Coordinates of C-alpha atoms in Angstrom, one line a residue:
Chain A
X1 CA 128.5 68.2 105.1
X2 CA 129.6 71.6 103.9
X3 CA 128.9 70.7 100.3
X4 CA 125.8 69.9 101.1
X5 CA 125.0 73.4 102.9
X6 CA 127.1 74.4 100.0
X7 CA 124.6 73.1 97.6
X8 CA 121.7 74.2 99.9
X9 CA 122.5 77.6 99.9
X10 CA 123.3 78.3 96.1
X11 CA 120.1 77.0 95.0
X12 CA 118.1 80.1 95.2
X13 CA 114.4 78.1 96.2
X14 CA 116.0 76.1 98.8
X15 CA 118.2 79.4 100.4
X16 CA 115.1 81.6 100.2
X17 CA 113.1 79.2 101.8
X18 CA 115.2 78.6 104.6
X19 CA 115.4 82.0 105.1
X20 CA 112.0 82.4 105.3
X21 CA 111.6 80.0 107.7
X22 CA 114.5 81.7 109.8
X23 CA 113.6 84.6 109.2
X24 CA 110.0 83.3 111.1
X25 CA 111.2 81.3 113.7
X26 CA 113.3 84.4 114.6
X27 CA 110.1 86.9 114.8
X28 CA 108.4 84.3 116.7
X29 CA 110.6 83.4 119.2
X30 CA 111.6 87.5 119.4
X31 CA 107.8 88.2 119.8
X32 CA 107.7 85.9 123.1
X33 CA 110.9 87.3 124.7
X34 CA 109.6 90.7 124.0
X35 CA 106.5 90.5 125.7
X36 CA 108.1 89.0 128.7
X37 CA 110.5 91.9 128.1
X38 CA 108.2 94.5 128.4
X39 CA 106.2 92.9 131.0
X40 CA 109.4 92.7 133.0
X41 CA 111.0 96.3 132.7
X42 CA 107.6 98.5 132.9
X43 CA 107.0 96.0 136.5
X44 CA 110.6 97.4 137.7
X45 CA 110.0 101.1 136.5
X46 CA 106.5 100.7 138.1
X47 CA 107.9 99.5 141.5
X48 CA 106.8 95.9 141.1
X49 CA 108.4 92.4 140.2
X50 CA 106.0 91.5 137.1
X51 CA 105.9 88.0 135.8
X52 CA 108.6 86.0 137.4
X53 CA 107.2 82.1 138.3
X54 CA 107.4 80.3 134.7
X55 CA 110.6 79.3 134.1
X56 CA 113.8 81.3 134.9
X57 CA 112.9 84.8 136.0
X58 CA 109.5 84.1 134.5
X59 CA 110.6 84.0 131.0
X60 CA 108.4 81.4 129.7
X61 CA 105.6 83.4 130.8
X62 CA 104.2 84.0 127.6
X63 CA 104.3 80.5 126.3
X64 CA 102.3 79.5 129.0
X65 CA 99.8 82.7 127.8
X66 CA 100.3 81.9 124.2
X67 CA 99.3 78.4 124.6
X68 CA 96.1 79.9 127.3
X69 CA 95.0 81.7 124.2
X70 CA 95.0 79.1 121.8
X71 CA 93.1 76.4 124.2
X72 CA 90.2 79.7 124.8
X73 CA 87.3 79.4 122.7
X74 CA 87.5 81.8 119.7
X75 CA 83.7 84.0 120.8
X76 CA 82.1 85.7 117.8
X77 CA 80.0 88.1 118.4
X78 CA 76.4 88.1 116.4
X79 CA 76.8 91.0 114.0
X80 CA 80.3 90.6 113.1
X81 CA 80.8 90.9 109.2
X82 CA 82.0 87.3 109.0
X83 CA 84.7 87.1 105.9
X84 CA 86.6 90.3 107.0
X85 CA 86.3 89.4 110.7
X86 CA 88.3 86.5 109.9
X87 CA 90.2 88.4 107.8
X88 CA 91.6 90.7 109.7
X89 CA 94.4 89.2 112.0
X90 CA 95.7 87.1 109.5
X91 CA 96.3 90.6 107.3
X92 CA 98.2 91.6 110.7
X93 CA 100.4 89.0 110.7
X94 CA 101.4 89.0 106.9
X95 CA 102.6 92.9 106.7
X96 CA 105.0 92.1 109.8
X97 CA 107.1 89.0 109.2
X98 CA 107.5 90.3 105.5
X99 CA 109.2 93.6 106.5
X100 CA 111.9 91.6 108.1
X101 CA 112.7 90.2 105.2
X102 CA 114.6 93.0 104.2
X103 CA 116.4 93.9 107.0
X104 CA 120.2 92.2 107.3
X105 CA 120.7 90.8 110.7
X106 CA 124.9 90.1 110.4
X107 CA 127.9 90.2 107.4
X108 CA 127.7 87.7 104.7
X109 CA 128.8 84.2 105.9
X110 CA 130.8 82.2 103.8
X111 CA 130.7 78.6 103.6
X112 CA 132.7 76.9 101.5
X113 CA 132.1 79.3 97.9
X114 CA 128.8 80.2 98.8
X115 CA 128.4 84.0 100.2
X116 CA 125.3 83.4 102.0
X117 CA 123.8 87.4 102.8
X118 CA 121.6 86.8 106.4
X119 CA 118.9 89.0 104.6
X120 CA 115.7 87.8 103.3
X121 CA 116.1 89.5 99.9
X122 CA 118.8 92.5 99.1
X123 CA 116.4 94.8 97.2
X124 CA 117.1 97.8 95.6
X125 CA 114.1 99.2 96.6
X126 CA 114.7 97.9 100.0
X127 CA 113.3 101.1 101.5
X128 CA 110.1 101.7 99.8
X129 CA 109.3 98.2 100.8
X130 CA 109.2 98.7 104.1
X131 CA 107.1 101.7 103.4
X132 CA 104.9 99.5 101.9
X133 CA 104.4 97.1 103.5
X134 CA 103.9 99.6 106.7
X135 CA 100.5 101.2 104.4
X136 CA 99.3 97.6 103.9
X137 CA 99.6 97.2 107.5
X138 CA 96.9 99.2 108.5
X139 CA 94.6 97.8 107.0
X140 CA 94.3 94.7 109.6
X141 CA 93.1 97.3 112.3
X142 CA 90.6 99.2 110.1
X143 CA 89.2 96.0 108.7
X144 CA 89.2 94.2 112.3
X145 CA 87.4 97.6 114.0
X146 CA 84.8 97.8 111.4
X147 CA 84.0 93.9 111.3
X148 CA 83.6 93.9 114.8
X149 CA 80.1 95.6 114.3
X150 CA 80.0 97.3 117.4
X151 CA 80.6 101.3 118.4
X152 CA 84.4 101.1 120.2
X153 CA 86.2 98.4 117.7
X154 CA 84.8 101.2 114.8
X155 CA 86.2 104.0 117.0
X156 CA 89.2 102.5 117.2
X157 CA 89.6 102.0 113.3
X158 CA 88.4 105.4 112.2
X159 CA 91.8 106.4 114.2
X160 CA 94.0 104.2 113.3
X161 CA 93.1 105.2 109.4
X162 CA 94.1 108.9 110.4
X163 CA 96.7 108.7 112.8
X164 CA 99.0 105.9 110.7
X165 CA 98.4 108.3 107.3
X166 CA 99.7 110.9 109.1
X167 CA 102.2 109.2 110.7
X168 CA 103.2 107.8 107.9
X169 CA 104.4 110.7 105.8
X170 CA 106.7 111.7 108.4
X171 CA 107.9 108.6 108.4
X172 CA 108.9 108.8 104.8
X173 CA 110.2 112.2 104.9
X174 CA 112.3 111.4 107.5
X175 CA 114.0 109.0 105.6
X176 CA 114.5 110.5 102.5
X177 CA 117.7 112.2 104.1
X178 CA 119.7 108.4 104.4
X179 CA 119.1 108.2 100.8
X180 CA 120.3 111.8 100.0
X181 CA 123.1 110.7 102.5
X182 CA 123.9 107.2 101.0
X183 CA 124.4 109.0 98.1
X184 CA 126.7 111.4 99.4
X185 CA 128.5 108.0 101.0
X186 CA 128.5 106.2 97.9
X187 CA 129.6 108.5 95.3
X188 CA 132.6 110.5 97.4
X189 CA 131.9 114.2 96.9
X190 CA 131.1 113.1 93.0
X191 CA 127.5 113.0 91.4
X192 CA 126.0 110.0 91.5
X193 CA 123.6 107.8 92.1
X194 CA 122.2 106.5 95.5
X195 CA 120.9 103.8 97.4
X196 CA 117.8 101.8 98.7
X197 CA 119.3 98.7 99.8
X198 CA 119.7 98.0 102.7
X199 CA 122.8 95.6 102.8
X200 CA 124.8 98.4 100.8
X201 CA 123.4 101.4 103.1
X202 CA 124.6 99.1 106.3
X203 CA 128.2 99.0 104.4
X204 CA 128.5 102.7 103.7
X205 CA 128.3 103.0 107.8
X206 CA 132.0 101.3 108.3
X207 CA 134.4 104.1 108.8
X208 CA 134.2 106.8 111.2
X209 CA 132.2 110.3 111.6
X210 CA 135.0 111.9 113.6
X211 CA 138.3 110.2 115.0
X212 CA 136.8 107.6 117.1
X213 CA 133.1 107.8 116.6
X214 CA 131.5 105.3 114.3
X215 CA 130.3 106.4 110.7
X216 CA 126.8 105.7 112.0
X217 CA 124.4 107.6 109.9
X218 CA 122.6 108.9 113.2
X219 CA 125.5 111.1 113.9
X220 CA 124.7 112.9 110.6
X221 CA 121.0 112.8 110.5
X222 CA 119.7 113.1 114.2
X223 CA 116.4 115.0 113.6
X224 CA 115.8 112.2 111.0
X225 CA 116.7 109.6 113.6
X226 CA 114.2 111.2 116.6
X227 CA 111.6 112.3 113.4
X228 CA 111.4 108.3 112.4
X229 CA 111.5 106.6 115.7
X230 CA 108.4 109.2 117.2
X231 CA 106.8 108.0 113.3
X232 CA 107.5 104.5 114.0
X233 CA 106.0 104.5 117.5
X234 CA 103.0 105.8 116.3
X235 CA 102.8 103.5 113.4
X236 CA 103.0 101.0 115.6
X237 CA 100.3 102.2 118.0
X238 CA 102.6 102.5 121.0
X239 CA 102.2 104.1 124.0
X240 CA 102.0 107.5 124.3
X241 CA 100.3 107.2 120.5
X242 CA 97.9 104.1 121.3
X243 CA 94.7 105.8 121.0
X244 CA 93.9 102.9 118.6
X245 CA 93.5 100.7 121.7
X246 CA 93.1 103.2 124.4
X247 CA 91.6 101.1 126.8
X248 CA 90.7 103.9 129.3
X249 CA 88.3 105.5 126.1
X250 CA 87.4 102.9 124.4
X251 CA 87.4 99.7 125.8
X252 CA 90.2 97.7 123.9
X253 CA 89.8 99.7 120.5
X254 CA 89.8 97.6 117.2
X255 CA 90.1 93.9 119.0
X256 CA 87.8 94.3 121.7
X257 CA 85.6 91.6 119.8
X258 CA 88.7 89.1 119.2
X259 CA 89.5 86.5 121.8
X260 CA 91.3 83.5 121.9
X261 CA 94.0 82.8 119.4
X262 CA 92.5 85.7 117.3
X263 CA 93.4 88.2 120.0
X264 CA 96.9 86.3 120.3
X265 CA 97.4 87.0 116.6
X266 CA 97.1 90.6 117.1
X267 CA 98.8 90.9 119.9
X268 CA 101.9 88.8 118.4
X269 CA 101.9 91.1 115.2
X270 CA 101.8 94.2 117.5
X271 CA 105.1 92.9 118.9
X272 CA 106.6 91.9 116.2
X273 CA 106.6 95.2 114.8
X274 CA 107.7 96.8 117.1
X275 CA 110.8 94.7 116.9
X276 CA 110.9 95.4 113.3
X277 CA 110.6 99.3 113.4
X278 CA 113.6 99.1 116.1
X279 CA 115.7 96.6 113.8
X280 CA 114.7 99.4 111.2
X281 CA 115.5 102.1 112.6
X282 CA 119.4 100.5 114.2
X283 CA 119.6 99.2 110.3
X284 CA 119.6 102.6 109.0
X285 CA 120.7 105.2 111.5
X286 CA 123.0 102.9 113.7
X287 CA 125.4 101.6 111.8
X288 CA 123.3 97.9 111.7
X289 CA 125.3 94.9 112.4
X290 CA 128.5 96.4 112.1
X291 CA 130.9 96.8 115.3
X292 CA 134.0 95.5 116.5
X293 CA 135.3 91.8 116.8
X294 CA 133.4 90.8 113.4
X295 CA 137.3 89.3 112.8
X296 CA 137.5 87.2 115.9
X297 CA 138.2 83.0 115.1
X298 CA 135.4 80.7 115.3
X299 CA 132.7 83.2 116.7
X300 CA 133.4 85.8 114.1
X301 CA 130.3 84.8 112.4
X302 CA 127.9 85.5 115.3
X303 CA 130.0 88.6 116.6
X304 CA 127.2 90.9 114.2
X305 CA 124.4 89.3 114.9
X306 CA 125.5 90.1 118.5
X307 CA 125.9 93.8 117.9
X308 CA 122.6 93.9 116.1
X309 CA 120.6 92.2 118.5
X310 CA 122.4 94.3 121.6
X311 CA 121.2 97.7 119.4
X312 CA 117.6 97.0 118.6
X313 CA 117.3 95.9 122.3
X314 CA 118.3 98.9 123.1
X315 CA 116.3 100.2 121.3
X316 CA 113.5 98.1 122.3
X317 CA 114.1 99.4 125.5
X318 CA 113.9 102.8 124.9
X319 CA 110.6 102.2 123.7
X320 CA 109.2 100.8 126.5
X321 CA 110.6 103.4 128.7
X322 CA 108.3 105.5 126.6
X323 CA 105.6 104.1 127.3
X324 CA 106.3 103.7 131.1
X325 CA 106.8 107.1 130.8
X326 CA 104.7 109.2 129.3
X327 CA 101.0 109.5 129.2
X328 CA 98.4 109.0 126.4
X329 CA 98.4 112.2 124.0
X330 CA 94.9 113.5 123.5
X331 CA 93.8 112.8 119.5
X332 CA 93.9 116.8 118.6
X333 CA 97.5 116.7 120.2
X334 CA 98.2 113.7 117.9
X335 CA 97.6 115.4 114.6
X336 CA 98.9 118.9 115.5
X337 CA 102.1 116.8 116.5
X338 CA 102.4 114.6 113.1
X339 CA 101.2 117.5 110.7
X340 CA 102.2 120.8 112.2
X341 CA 105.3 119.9 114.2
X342 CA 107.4 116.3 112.4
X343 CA 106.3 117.4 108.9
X344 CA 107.2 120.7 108.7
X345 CA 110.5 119.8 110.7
X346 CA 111.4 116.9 108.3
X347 CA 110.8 119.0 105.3
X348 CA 113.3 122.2 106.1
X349 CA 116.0 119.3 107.3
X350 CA 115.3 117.3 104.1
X351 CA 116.0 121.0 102.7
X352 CA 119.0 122.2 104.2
X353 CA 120.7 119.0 104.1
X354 CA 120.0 118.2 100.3
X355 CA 121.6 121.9 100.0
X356 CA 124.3 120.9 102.1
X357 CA 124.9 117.7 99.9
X358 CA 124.6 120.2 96.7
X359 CA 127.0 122.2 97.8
X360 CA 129.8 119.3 98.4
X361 CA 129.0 118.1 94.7
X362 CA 128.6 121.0 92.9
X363 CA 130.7 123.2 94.8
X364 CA 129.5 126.8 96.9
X365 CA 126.5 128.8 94.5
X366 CA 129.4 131.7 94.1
X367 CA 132.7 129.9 93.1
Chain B
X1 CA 107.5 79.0 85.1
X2 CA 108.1 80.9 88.4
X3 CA 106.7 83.6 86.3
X4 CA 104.2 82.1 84.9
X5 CA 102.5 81.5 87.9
X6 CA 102.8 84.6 89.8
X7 CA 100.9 85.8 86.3
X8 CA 97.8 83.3 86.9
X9 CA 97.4 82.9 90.4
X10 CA 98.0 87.4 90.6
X11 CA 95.7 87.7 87.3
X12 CA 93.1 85.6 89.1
X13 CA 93.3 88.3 92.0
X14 CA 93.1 91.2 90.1
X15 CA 90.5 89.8 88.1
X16 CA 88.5 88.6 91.1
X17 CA 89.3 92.2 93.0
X18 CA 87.9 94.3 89.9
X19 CA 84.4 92.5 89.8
X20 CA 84.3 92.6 93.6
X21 CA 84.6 96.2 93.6
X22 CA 81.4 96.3 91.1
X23 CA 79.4 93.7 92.2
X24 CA 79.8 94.1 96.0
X25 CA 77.0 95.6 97.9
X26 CA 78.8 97.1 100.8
X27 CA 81.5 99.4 99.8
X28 CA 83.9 98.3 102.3
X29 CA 84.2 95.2 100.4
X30 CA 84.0 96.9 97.1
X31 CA 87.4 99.2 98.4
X32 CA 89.1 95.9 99.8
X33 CA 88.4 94.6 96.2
X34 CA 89.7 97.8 94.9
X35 CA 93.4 97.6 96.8
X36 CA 93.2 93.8 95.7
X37 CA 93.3 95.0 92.2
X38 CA 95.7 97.6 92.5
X39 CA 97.8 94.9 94.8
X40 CA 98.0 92.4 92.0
X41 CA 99.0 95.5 89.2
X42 CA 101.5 95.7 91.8
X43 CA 103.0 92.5 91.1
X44 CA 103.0 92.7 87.3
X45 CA 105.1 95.3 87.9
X46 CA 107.7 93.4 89.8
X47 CA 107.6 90.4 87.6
X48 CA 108.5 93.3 84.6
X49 CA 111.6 94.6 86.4
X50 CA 109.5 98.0 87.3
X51 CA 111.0 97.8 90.6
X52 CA 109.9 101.2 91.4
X53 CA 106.8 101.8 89.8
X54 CA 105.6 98.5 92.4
X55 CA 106.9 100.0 95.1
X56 CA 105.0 103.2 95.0
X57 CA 101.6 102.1 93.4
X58 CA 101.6 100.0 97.2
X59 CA 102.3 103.0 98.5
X60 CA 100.1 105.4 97.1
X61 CA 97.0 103.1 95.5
X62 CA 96.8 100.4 97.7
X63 CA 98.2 102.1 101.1
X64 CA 97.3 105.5 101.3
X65 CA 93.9 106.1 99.2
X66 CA 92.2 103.2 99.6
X67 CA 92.7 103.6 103.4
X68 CA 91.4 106.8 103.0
X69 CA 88.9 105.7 101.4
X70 CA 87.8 103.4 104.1
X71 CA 88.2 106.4 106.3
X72 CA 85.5 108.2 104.4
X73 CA 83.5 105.1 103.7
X74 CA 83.0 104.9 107.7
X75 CA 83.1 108.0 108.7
X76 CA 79.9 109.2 107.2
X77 CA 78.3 105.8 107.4
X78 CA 77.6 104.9 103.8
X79 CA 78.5 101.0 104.8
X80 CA 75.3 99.7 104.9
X81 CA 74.5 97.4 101.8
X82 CA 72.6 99.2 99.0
X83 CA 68.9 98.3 97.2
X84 CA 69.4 96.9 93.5
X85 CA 66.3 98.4 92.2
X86 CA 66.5 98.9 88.9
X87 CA 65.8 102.2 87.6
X88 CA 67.1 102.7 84.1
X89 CA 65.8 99.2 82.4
X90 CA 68.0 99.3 79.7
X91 CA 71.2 99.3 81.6
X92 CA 72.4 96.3 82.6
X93 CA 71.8 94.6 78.4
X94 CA 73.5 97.6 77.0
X95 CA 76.5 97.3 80.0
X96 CA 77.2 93.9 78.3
X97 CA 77.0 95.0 74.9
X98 CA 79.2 97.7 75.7
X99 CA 82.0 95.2 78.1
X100 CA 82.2 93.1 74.6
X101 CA 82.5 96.2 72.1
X102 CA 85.3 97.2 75.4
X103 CA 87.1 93.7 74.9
X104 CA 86.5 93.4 71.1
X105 CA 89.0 96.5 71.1
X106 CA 91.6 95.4 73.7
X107 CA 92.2 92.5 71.5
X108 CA 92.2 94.3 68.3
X109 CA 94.6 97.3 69.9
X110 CA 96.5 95.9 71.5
X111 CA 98.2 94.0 68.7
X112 CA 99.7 97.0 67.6
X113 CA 102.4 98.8 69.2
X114 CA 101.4 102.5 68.9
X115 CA 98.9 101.4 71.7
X116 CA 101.1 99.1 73.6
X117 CA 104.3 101.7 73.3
X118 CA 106.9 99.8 72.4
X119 CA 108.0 96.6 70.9
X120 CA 108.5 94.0 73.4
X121 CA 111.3 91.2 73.1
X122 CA 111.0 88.6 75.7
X123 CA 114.9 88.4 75.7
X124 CA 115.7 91.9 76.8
X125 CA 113.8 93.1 80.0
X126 CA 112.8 96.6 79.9
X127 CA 115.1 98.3 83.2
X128 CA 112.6 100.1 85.8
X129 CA 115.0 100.4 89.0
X130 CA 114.9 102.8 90.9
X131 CA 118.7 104.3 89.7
X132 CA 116.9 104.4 85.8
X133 CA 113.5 105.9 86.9
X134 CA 115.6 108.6 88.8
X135 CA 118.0 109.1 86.1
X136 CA 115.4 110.0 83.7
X137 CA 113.3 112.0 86.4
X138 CA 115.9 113.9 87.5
X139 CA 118.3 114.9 83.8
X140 CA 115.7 114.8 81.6
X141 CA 112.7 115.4 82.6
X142 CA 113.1 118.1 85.6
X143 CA 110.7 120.5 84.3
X144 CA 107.8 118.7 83.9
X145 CA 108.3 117.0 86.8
X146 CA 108.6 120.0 89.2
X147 CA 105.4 121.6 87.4
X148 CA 103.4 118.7 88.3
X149 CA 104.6 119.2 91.9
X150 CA 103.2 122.4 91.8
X151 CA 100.2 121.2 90.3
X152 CA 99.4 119.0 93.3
X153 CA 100.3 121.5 95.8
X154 CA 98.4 124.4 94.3
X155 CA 95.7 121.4 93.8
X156 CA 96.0 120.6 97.5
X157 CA 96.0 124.2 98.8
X158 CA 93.0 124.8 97.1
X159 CA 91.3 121.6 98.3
X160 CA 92.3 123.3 102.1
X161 CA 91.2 126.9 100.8
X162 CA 88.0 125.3 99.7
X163 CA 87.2 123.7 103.3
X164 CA 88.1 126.4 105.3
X165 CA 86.9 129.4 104.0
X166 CA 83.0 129.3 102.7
X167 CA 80.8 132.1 102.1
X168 CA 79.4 132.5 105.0
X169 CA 82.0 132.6 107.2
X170 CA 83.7 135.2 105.2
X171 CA 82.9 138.5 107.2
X172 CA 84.3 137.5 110.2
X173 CA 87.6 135.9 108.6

């Protein structure tokens, strides 16, 4: 049996498909407890009880809506533009399960001599990827709002275009500070070079910032930490930045035209990155799977995957506190926000903590 | 062979991408075309080690200006199909004259390696991580990397400048 996984997992087809498929089954089956997850804590911060009849404490809820959705007939609207229409949620869907693919979800397992890395791919790019593939994912909601043919799905896509541009660049900015502080991690107080990946910047997080607090990166780059997670909730299109499907303006933004399992597709890739952004956001600023009892017999293996899950959950729940929280920002407040306040910010902390880095290597300007 | 046929099936795309982007009547299609193209480039890259260069043509091509592109396409409404009157009747012979003469001289130049840059050996992959592109960037060419930073911002500024401040509205500024 073990040379068999043995086998399995040194073939590098077989591994990478597996992974791919557990790396799927994962997202899925994360995108259906989320849901009920959001559904459930928004109904107790809202003074309610939310869905609790399908299964235990209503947690099969969204299968039972999932499966609704696919049995609904699929309408489509006259003057839809038919190939992009169609298009449209499947380019959703693709952008989100493939950032997850770089993200490490617990230590390397060994089995037998195989090191098997619970990663998609280690890629030394790693963080330009998800950058990536984050631009490439906005391009589902502009296509699927200007499909649509009609006035609020084209609405809708005009802002998404802005806001996830803007967005975006802090987004970036805010994480050029991990690599400058990788670096710093990786070469000592030395010169040297840095780090995309994401399994080695998870590794240069063991050891501790002060006496008994972690060497998470967050303790050294908090602006960069609040800077990203604001970006990545309006990438996203969360509340308080969902003006892309304000449903109060403008009906249900770029899928008011989608129904059935369409709508469903949307809806799942909407949750899956938010999952991812959180998984993200723990991978580089809170230490990622890293925590204590990794050493323990027989459930050492899992004892990461634990502490991984238990962070972007919390994380995940911080989000949707946000958006029980806080009401919808008004589009002119959105860009003075991204352009005038997180930009500006990121760029004099990306400045006086690459001269703070500079300083360790090279030593004070004077000496 | 994995290689092989990322090359086909990606060649294919860009291929198919490039003559959409002509040939399309709506301009929405003729930008998704576009990224396509610049999507597939993409993965040439990868599949020649450029790591980086990959990365941030998704980034910049086919993320951030096509979607602005779309964002200008739709927001002053120029995504309605277009006429194919013909108004220059010599055009579209001399276009195919001229798309042979093109591919007449890719074949022919790109035999030789003052076009192509550099001797290629199949045995020894040319290295474009990300620690070599900075490495270079960053020892030996700092200057004329920092002045084409300045470029773009004094480029962008002006673009800004440009927008804000016409003639007209120059008295009471």
């Amino acid at each position: 049996m073990t040379s068999l996984l043995e086998t399995l997992f040194t073939t590098p087809l077989w591994s990478g498909l597996i992974k791919a498929i557990a790396v799927f089954s994962l997202l899925m089956l994360t995108a259906l407890v989320l849901v009920w997850f959001e559904r459930r804590v928004v109904a107790f911060m809202q003074n309610r009880i939310g869905p609790n009849r399908a299964g235990p404490f209503g947690i099969l809820q969204t299968l039972a809506d999932g499966l609704k959705l696919m049995f609904k007939e699929g309408i489509r609207p006259r003057k839809v533009e038919v190939g992009m229409y169609l298009a449209a949620p499947i380019a959703a869907m693709i952008p989100a399960f493939l950032i997850f693919m770089v993200v490490p979800i617990g230590a390397p397992i060994h089995i037998g001599d195989a090191t098997v890395t619970l990663q998609g791919a280690d890629l030394n790019v790693g963080l330009l990827v998800v950058l990536a593939k984050s631009s490439l994912a906005v391009y589902s909601i502009v296509l699927a709002g200007w499909a649509s043919g009609s006035k609020y799905p084209l609405l809708g896509g005009v802002r998404a275009t802005a806001q996830m541009i803007s967005y975006e660049a802090a987004m970036g900015l805010a994480l050029v500070p991990v690599v400058v502080l990788a670096s710093a991690q990786l070469a000592g107080g030395d010169v040297g070079l840095g780090t995309m990946s994401f399994a080695t910047i998870v590794e240069l997080q063991q050891g501790s910032f002060r006496g008994p607090i972690p060497g998470w990166f967050v303790f050294w780059l908090l602006p960069s930490f609040v800077i990203f997670f604001t970006a990545a909730v309006a990438e996203t299109n969360r509340a308080p930045f969902d003006l892309v499907e304000a449903e109060s303006e403008i009906v249900g933004g770029y899928h008011t035209e989608y129904s059935g399992f369409r709508f469903a597709m949307f809806f799942l890739a909407e949750y899956i990155n938010m999952f991812n952004v959180c998984a993200i956001a723990v991978t580089l600023f809170l230490g990622g799977w890293l925590g204590p009892g990794a050493d323990l017999p027989y459930v050492g293996w899992a004892v990461p995957i634990f502490w991984f899950l238990v962070k972007t959950y919390a994380l995940l729940f911080l989000l949707v506190w946000i958006r029980a929280t806080l009401p919808r920002f008004r589009y002119d407040q959105l860009m003075s926000l991204g352009w005038k306040r997180l930009i500006p910010i990121s760029l004099v902390w990306l400045v006086l903590f690459a001269l703070v880095r500079a300083w360790q290597s090279f030593g004070a300007p004077w000496s | 062979m994995v290689e092989l046929v990322l090359f086909v099936v990606f060649a294919a795309a860009a291929l198919f991408g490039a003559v959409t982007m002509v040939w399309a009547r709506n301009p929405v299609y003729s930008a998704m075309g576009l990224m396509l193209s610049m999507f597939s480039v993409a993965v040439f890259y990868v599949s020649n080690g450029a790591h980086f260069i990959a990365a941030v043509q998704v980034i910049i091509y086919a993320g951030a200006v096509m979607t602005l592109f779309l964002f200008v396409i739709m927001l002053i409404g120029v995504d309605k199909a277009e006429t194919r009157t013909e108004n220059l009747p010599l055009q579209r012979p001399a276009a195919l004259g001229l798309i042979a003469l093109f591919g007449a001289g890719v074949v022919v130049a790109g035999r030789s390696a003052w076009v192509t840059g550099r001797t290629v050996s199949p045995g020894s992959p040319i290295d474009g991580s990300i620690e070599e592109v900075g490495g270079e960037l960053f020892n030996n060419w700092l200057l004329p990397f920092e002045i084409t930073a300045l470029l773009l911002i004094i480029a962008a500024a002006g673009a800004i400048a440009l927008a804000f401040f016409r003639d007209d509205e120059e008295g009471d500024a």
